[in-house]
Amino acid sequence: MAETIAVIAMGEMGSGVARRLHERGATVITSLAGRSAASAARAEKAGATALSTDDELVAQAGTILSIVPPGDAVALGERLAPAIERAARKPVYVDCNAVSPQTAERIGEVLQGTGCTYVDAGIIGPPPGPNSRTIFYASGPGAKEFERLSAHGLTIRVMDGPNGAASAMKLSYAGITKGCTAIGSAMMLGATRGGTVAALRQELSESQPMLLNWMRGFVSRMPPKAYRWVAEMEEIAKFQEDDKAAEAMYLGIARFYQQIAAALEAPQPGDAIAQLNDFCAEPAKRKSA
């Protein structure tokens, strides 16, 4: 009998995970409450069936995967908790979002008393695809129950430790990769303002060619994702609350990504995104030296 898995919501990652599960024999369901037409189209393409009510979704799902923006993770748990409490059969609820261990604990508190099994998880990598490396890290007492979805094409690594350990792993990794992306972007823009782009690019190409190539790839792909990374950086700041300097650093990075997101929403000639694209462009495609 096919496993029935609810995936919420149908963003790029959620729909990618839904598609992989569907391709590997699972029945995938979702909720499109409050979602856009684009989400509905992604759900259809992924092979996910949209159900009308939360009670219907919870009653059918053996596992619920929460894959939403970090700022929406607690709210989704709060929304589904009454339906889970009413359900005769209790699902496994897996929070897969980029949240701090403190937020992961809060989600567990929201679901406590509903009877479901709660699993803390974090996703590292792009949406699942033929050539992508997408790893689900999971921790806590229920992680082994989530691991059974490996049979439907997910790569799941169960960590030692309580709920919160997987979130700590995810944010530690994201703090490095997305933190370095922000620092590189800020200095590219600083060099542009200072009139030193050509000299900086030349120096990096000679002394740090691997770093230059890494930054070109990460920075050029960053602007469309910046709006999602704002809340993620705020969660990393919460994760670092015992280190006030690190906490302040990631709050600053959140504001930096907020600026990039605003520039993407209201593009202007020569704005920050245009400057970053120019810095990252191959010589033949560069507008200016």
Short mmCIF file of C-alpha atoms in Angstrom, two decimals:
data_model
loop_
_atom_site.label_atom_id
_atom_site.label_comp_id
_atom_site.label_asym_id
_atom_site.label_seq_id
_atom_site.Cartn_x
_atom_site.Cartn_y
_atom_site.Cartn_z
CA MET A 1 0.00 0.00 0.00
CA ALA A 2 1.41 3.40 -0.99
CA GLU A 3 2.58 5.76 1.71
CA THR A 4 0.48 8.96 1.87
CA ILE A 5 2.57 12.04 2.57
CA ALA A 6 1.37 15.61 2.98
CA VAL A 7 3.83 18.26 1.78
CA ILE A 8 3.16 21.86 2.78
CA ALA A 9 3.81 24.10 0.97
CA MET A 10 4.35 24.04 -2.79
CA GLY A 11 7.28 26.41 -3.12
CA GLU A 12 10.35 25.39 -5.10
CA MET A 13 11.65 23.07 -2.37
CA GLY A 14 8.26 21.69 -1.33
CA SER A 15 7.20 20.93 -4.89
CA GLY A 16 10.60 19.39 -5.63
CA VAL A 17 10.28 17.09 -2.62
CA ALA A 18 6.69 16.26 -3.58
CA ARG A 19 7.75 15.38 -7.11
CA ARG A 20 10.51 13.05 -5.86
CA LEU A 21 8.13 11.28 -3.47
CA HIS A 22 5.47 10.93 -6.18
CA GLU A 23 8.00 9.56 -8.66
CA ARG A 24 9.10 6.97 -6.12
CA GLY A 25 5.60 5.61 -5.50
CA ALA A 26 4.19 7.71 -2.67
CA THR A 27 0.75 9.32 -2.70
CA VAL A 28 1.35 13.04 -2.16
CA ILE A 29 -1.28 15.42 -0.86
CA THR A 30 -1.14 19.10 -0.01
CA SER A 31 -3.12 22.14 1.06
CA LEU A 32 -3.32 25.22 -1.15
CA ALA A 33 -5.11 27.39 1.41
CA GLY A 34 -3.86 30.94 0.96
CA ARG A 35 -1.42 29.89 -1.76
CA SER A 36 -0.94 31.41 -5.21
CA ALA A 37 -1.86 30.14 -8.65
CA ALA A 38 1.85 29.42 -9.14
CA SER A 39 1.77 27.11 -6.11
CA ALA A 40 -1.26 25.31 -7.54
CA ALA A 41 0.57 24.84 -10.84
CA ARG A 42 3.66 23.48 -9.06
CA ALA A 43 1.48 21.07 -7.06
CA GLU A 44 -0.13 19.72 -10.21
CA LYS A 45 3.23 19.33 -11.94
CA ALA A 46 4.62 17.51 -8.90
CA GLY A 47 1.74 15.04 -8.85
CA ALA A 48 0.33 16.31 -5.54
CA THR A 49 -3.42 16.25 -4.88
CA ALA A 50 -4.80 19.34 -3.13
CA LEU A 51 -7.34 18.65 -0.40
CA SER A 52 -9.99 21.09 0.75
CA THR A 53 -9.66 20.99 4.52
CA ASP A 54 -6.98 20.45 7.15
CA ASP A 55 -9.04 17.67 8.74
CA GLU A 56 -9.15 15.79 5.43
CA LEU A 57 -5.41 16.26 4.92
CA VAL A 58 -4.45 15.12 8.42
CA ALA A 59 -6.81 12.12 8.29
CA GLN A 60 -5.14 10.83 5.13
CA ALA A 61 -1.49 11.63 5.83
CA GLY A 62 0.85 9.18 7.50
CA THR A 63 3.53 11.87 7.44
CA ILE A 64 3.31 15.65 7.21
CA LEU A 65 6.35 17.53 5.88
CA SER A 66 6.36 21.22 6.78
CA ILE A 67 8.45 23.01 4.13
CA VAL A 68 7.58 26.69 4.48
CA PRO A 69 9.48 29.96 4.99
CA PRO A 70 11.08 30.00 8.47
CA GLY A 71 8.78 32.75 9.66
CA ASP A 72 5.72 30.57 8.88
CA ALA A 73 6.88 27.38 10.59
CA VAL A 74 5.29 27.95 14.00
CA ALA A 75 2.07 29.25 12.45
CA LEU A 76 1.65 26.10 10.36
CA GLY A 77 2.04 23.94 13.45
CA GLU A 78 -0.54 26.08 15.24
CA ARG A 79 -2.91 25.81 12.30
CA LEU A 80 -2.70 22.01 11.98
CA ALA A 81 -2.58 21.15 15.68
CA PRO A 82 -6.39 21.14 16.20
CA ALA A 83 -6.91 18.88 13.18
CA ILE A 84 -4.17 16.52 14.38
CA GLU A 85 -5.73 16.40 17.84
CA ARG A 86 -9.10 15.47 16.29
CA ALA A 87 -7.66 12.81 13.99
CA ALA A 88 -8.20 9.15 14.84
CA ARG A 89 -4.84 8.19 13.35
CA LYS A 90 -1.91 10.38 14.32
CA PRO A 91 0.66 11.39 11.68
CA VAL A 92 4.38 11.94 11.96
CA TYR A 93 4.93 15.72 11.76
CA VAL A 94 8.33 16.67 10.34
CA ASP A 95 9.38 20.30 10.50
CA CYS A 96 11.93 20.66 7.67
CA ASN A 97 12.44 24.41 7.95
CA ALA A 98 15.51 26.59 8.53
CA VAL A 99 14.64 27.49 12.11
CA SER A 100 16.67 27.85 15.28
CA PRO A 101 16.70 25.09 17.91
CA GLN A 102 14.64 27.48 20.05
CA THR A 103 11.97 27.73 17.32
CA ALA A 104 12.11 23.96 16.79
CA GLU A 105 11.38 23.55 20.51
CA ARG A 106 8.49 26.00 20.23
CA ILE A 107 6.97 23.96 17.37
CA GLY A 108 7.27 20.83 19.51
CA GLU A 109 5.42 22.62 22.30
CA VAL A 110 2.65 23.64 19.90
CA LEU A 111 2.18 20.01 18.83
CA GLN A 112 2.51 18.54 22.31
CA GLY A 113 -0.72 16.91 23.38
CA THR A 114 -1.97 16.31 19.83
CA GLY A 115 -0.70 12.72 19.84
CA CYS A 116 1.50 13.10 16.75
CA THR A 117 5.17 12.18 16.54
CA TYR A 118 7.22 15.35 16.09
CA VAL A 119 10.53 15.30 14.20
CA ASP A 120 13.02 18.13 13.89
CA ALA A 121 14.67 18.15 10.45
CA GLY A 122 16.64 20.43 8.17
CA ILE A 123 17.29 20.32 4.42
CA ILE A 124 20.72 21.00 2.95
CA GLY A 125 20.93 21.38 -0.81
CA PRO A 126 18.63 22.37 -3.68
CA PRO A 127 15.25 20.80 -4.47
CA PRO A 128 15.67 17.10 -5.32
CA GLY A 129 16.55 16.50 -8.95
CA PRO A 130 18.48 14.10 -11.19
CA ASN A 131 21.86 15.68 -10.41
CA SER A 132 21.23 17.40 -7.10
CA ARG A 133 22.53 16.54 -3.64
CA THR A 134 19.66 17.04 -1.19
CA ILE A 135 20.10 15.78 2.36
CA PHE A 136 17.50 15.73 5.13
CA TYR A 137 19.10 15.80 8.58
CA ALA A 138 16.74 14.60 11.32
CA SER A 139 17.00 14.35 15.09
CA GLY A 140 14.90 13.50 18.10
CA PRO A 141 12.96 10.44 19.26
CA GLY A 142 10.84 10.25 16.11
CA ALA A 143 13.63 10.57 13.56
CA LYS A 144 13.69 6.84 12.81
CA GLU A 145 10.03 6.97 11.80
CA PHE A 146 10.82 9.73 9.32
CA GLU A 147 13.77 7.71 7.99
CA ARG A 148 11.39 5.22 6.39
CA LEU A 149 10.73 7.80 3.66
CA SER A 150 14.17 6.90 2.33
CA ALA A 151 12.27 4.18 0.50
CA HIS A 152 10.57 6.97 -1.50
CA GLY A 153 13.71 8.68 -2.72
CA LEU A 154 14.69 11.03 0.11
CA THR A 155 18.23 10.97 1.50
CA ILE A 156 17.78 11.12 5.27
CA ARG A 157 20.56 11.22 7.85
CA VAL A 158 19.47 10.55 11.42
CA MET A 159 21.59 12.44 13.94
CA ASP A 160 22.25 11.62 17.56
CA GLY A 161 20.64 14.17 19.80
CA PRO A 162 17.25 15.60 20.69
CA ASN A 163 14.85 17.68 18.65
CA GLY A 164 16.79 20.84 17.86
CA ALA A 165 20.03 19.11 16.87
CA ALA A 166 19.04 18.91 13.19
CA SER A 167 18.06 22.58 13.22
CA ALA A 168 21.41 23.48 14.79
CA MET A 169 23.16 21.52 12.01
CA LYS A 170 21.13 23.23 9.26
CA LEU A 171 21.71 26.73 10.61
CA SER A 172 25.42 26.14 11.22
CA TYR A 173 25.80 25.16 7.57
CA ALA A 174 23.57 27.97 6.26
CA GLY A 175 25.37 30.47 8.47
CA ILE A 176 28.61 29.62 6.68
CA THR A 177 27.37 29.40 3.09
CA LYS A 178 24.85 32.24 3.13
CA GLY A 179 26.94 34.30 5.52
CA CYS A 180 29.94 34.09 3.17
CA THR A 181 27.66 34.94 0.23
CA ALA A 182 26.55 38.11 2.05
CA ILE A 183 30.10 39.12 2.94
CA GLY A 184 31.30 38.56 -0.62
CA SER A 185 28.34 40.51 -2.02
CA ALA A 186 28.91 43.41 0.38
CA MET A 187 32.55 43.70 -0.62
CA MET A 188 31.73 43.49 -4.33
CA LEU A 189 29.38 46.43 -3.82
CA GLY A 190 31.97 48.22 -1.68
CA ALA A 191 34.57 47.82 -4.42
CA THR A 192 32.07 49.19 -6.93
CA ARG A 193 31.46 52.27 -4.79
CA GLY A 194 35.19 52.67 -4.24
CA GLY A 195 36.10 52.34 -7.90
CA THR A 196 38.30 49.29 -7.27
CA VAL A 197 36.34 46.54 -9.02
CA ALA A 198 38.94 45.79 -11.69
CA ALA A 199 41.81 45.67 -9.18
CA LEU A 200 39.88 43.48 -6.73
CA ARG A 201 38.75 41.08 -9.42
CA GLN A 202 42.29 40.79 -10.77
CA GLU A 203 43.75 40.18 -7.32
CA LEU A 204 41.16 37.54 -6.49
CA SER A 205 41.73 35.82 -9.84
CA GLU A 206 45.47 35.58 -9.08
CA SER A 207 45.56 34.89 -5.34
CA GLN A 208 42.12 33.37 -4.61
CA PRO A 209 40.81 31.86 -7.87
CA MET A 210 38.76 29.16 -6.10
CA LEU A 211 37.16 31.77 -3.84
CA LEU A 212 36.38 34.03 -6.81
CA ASN A 213 34.72 31.19 -8.71
CA TRP A 214 32.74 30.15 -5.61
CA MET A 215 31.53 33.71 -5.03
CA ARG A 216 30.57 34.18 -8.68
CA GLY A 217 28.33 31.14 -8.51
CA PHE A 218 26.74 31.81 -5.14
CA VAL A 219 26.38 35.59 -5.46
CA SER A 220 24.92 35.52 -8.98
CA ARG A 221 22.22 33.05 -7.86
CA MET A 222 21.44 34.86 -4.61
CA PRO A 223 19.10 37.82 -5.46
CA PRO A 224 15.92 35.81 -6.23
CA LYS A 225 16.38 33.95 -2.93
CA ALA A 226 17.25 36.96 -0.75
CA TYR A 227 13.69 37.56 0.47
CA ARG A 228 13.55 34.01 1.85
CA TRP A 229 16.92 34.35 3.53
CA VAL A 230 15.93 37.36 5.66
CA ALA A 231 13.97 35.26 8.17
CA GLU A 232 16.57 32.50 7.97
CA MET A 233 19.32 34.92 9.02
CA GLU A 234 17.09 36.12 11.86
CA GLU A 235 16.73 32.49 12.98
CA ILE A 236 20.52 32.11 12.87
CA ALA A 237 20.81 35.24 15.02
CA LYS A 238 18.43 33.61 17.52
CA PHE A 239 20.56 30.45 17.38
CA GLN A 240 23.58 32.63 18.25
CA GLU A 241 21.90 34.61 21.03
CA ASP A 242 24.50 33.53 23.59
CA ASP A 243 27.20 35.20 21.45
CA LYS A 244 26.05 38.80 21.13
CA ALA A 245 28.64 39.72 18.49
CA ALA A 246 27.60 36.77 16.29
CA GLU A 247 23.93 37.54 16.91
CA ALA A 248 24.44 41.15 15.78
CA MET A 249 26.40 39.99 12.74
CA TYR A 250 23.55 37.80 11.46
CA LEU A 251 20.94 40.44 12.18
CA GLY A 252 23.05 42.72 9.99
CA ILE A 253 23.18 40.07 7.27
CA ALA A 254 19.39 39.78 7.47
CA ARG A 255 19.11 43.54 6.80
CA PHE A 256 21.58 43.20 3.92
CA TYR A 257 19.45 40.51 2.28
CA GLN A 258 16.39 42.67 2.89
CA GLN A 259 18.07 45.43 0.83
CA ILE A 260 18.80 43.01 -2.01
CA ALA A 261 15.20 41.73 -1.93
CA ALA A 262 13.92 45.30 -2.13
CA ALA A 263 16.18 46.03 -5.10
CA LEU A 264 14.86 42.94 -6.89
CA GLU A 265 11.28 44.03 -6.28
CA ALA A 266 11.87 47.55 -7.64
CA PRO A 267 14.80 47.29 -10.09
CA GLN A 268 16.70 50.39 -11.14
CA PRO A 269 19.50 50.83 -13.70
CA GLY A 270 22.86 50.35 -12.01
CA ASP A 271 21.35 49.17 -8.71
CA ALA A 272 22.99 46.72 -6.30
CA ILE A 273 21.85 43.66 -8.26
CA ALA A 274 23.15 45.10 -11.54
CA GLN A 275 26.48 45.81 -9.82
CA LEU A 276 26.72 42.28 -8.44
CA ASN A 277 25.87 40.79 -11.83
CA ASP A 278 28.53 42.94 -13.45
CA PHE A 279 31.17 41.87 -10.92
CA CYS A 280 30.29 38.19 -11.34
CA ALA A 281 30.01 38.23 -15.15
CA GLU A 282 32.57 36.54 -17.33
CA PRO A 283 34.85 39.07 -19.10
CA ALA A 284 33.07 38.76 -22.46
CA LYS A 285 29.70 39.58 -20.88
CA ARG A 286 30.85 42.41 -18.63
CA LYS A 287 29.36 45.85 -19.12
CA SER A 288 32.32 47.66 -17.64
CA ALA A 289 35.80 46.84 -16.43
#
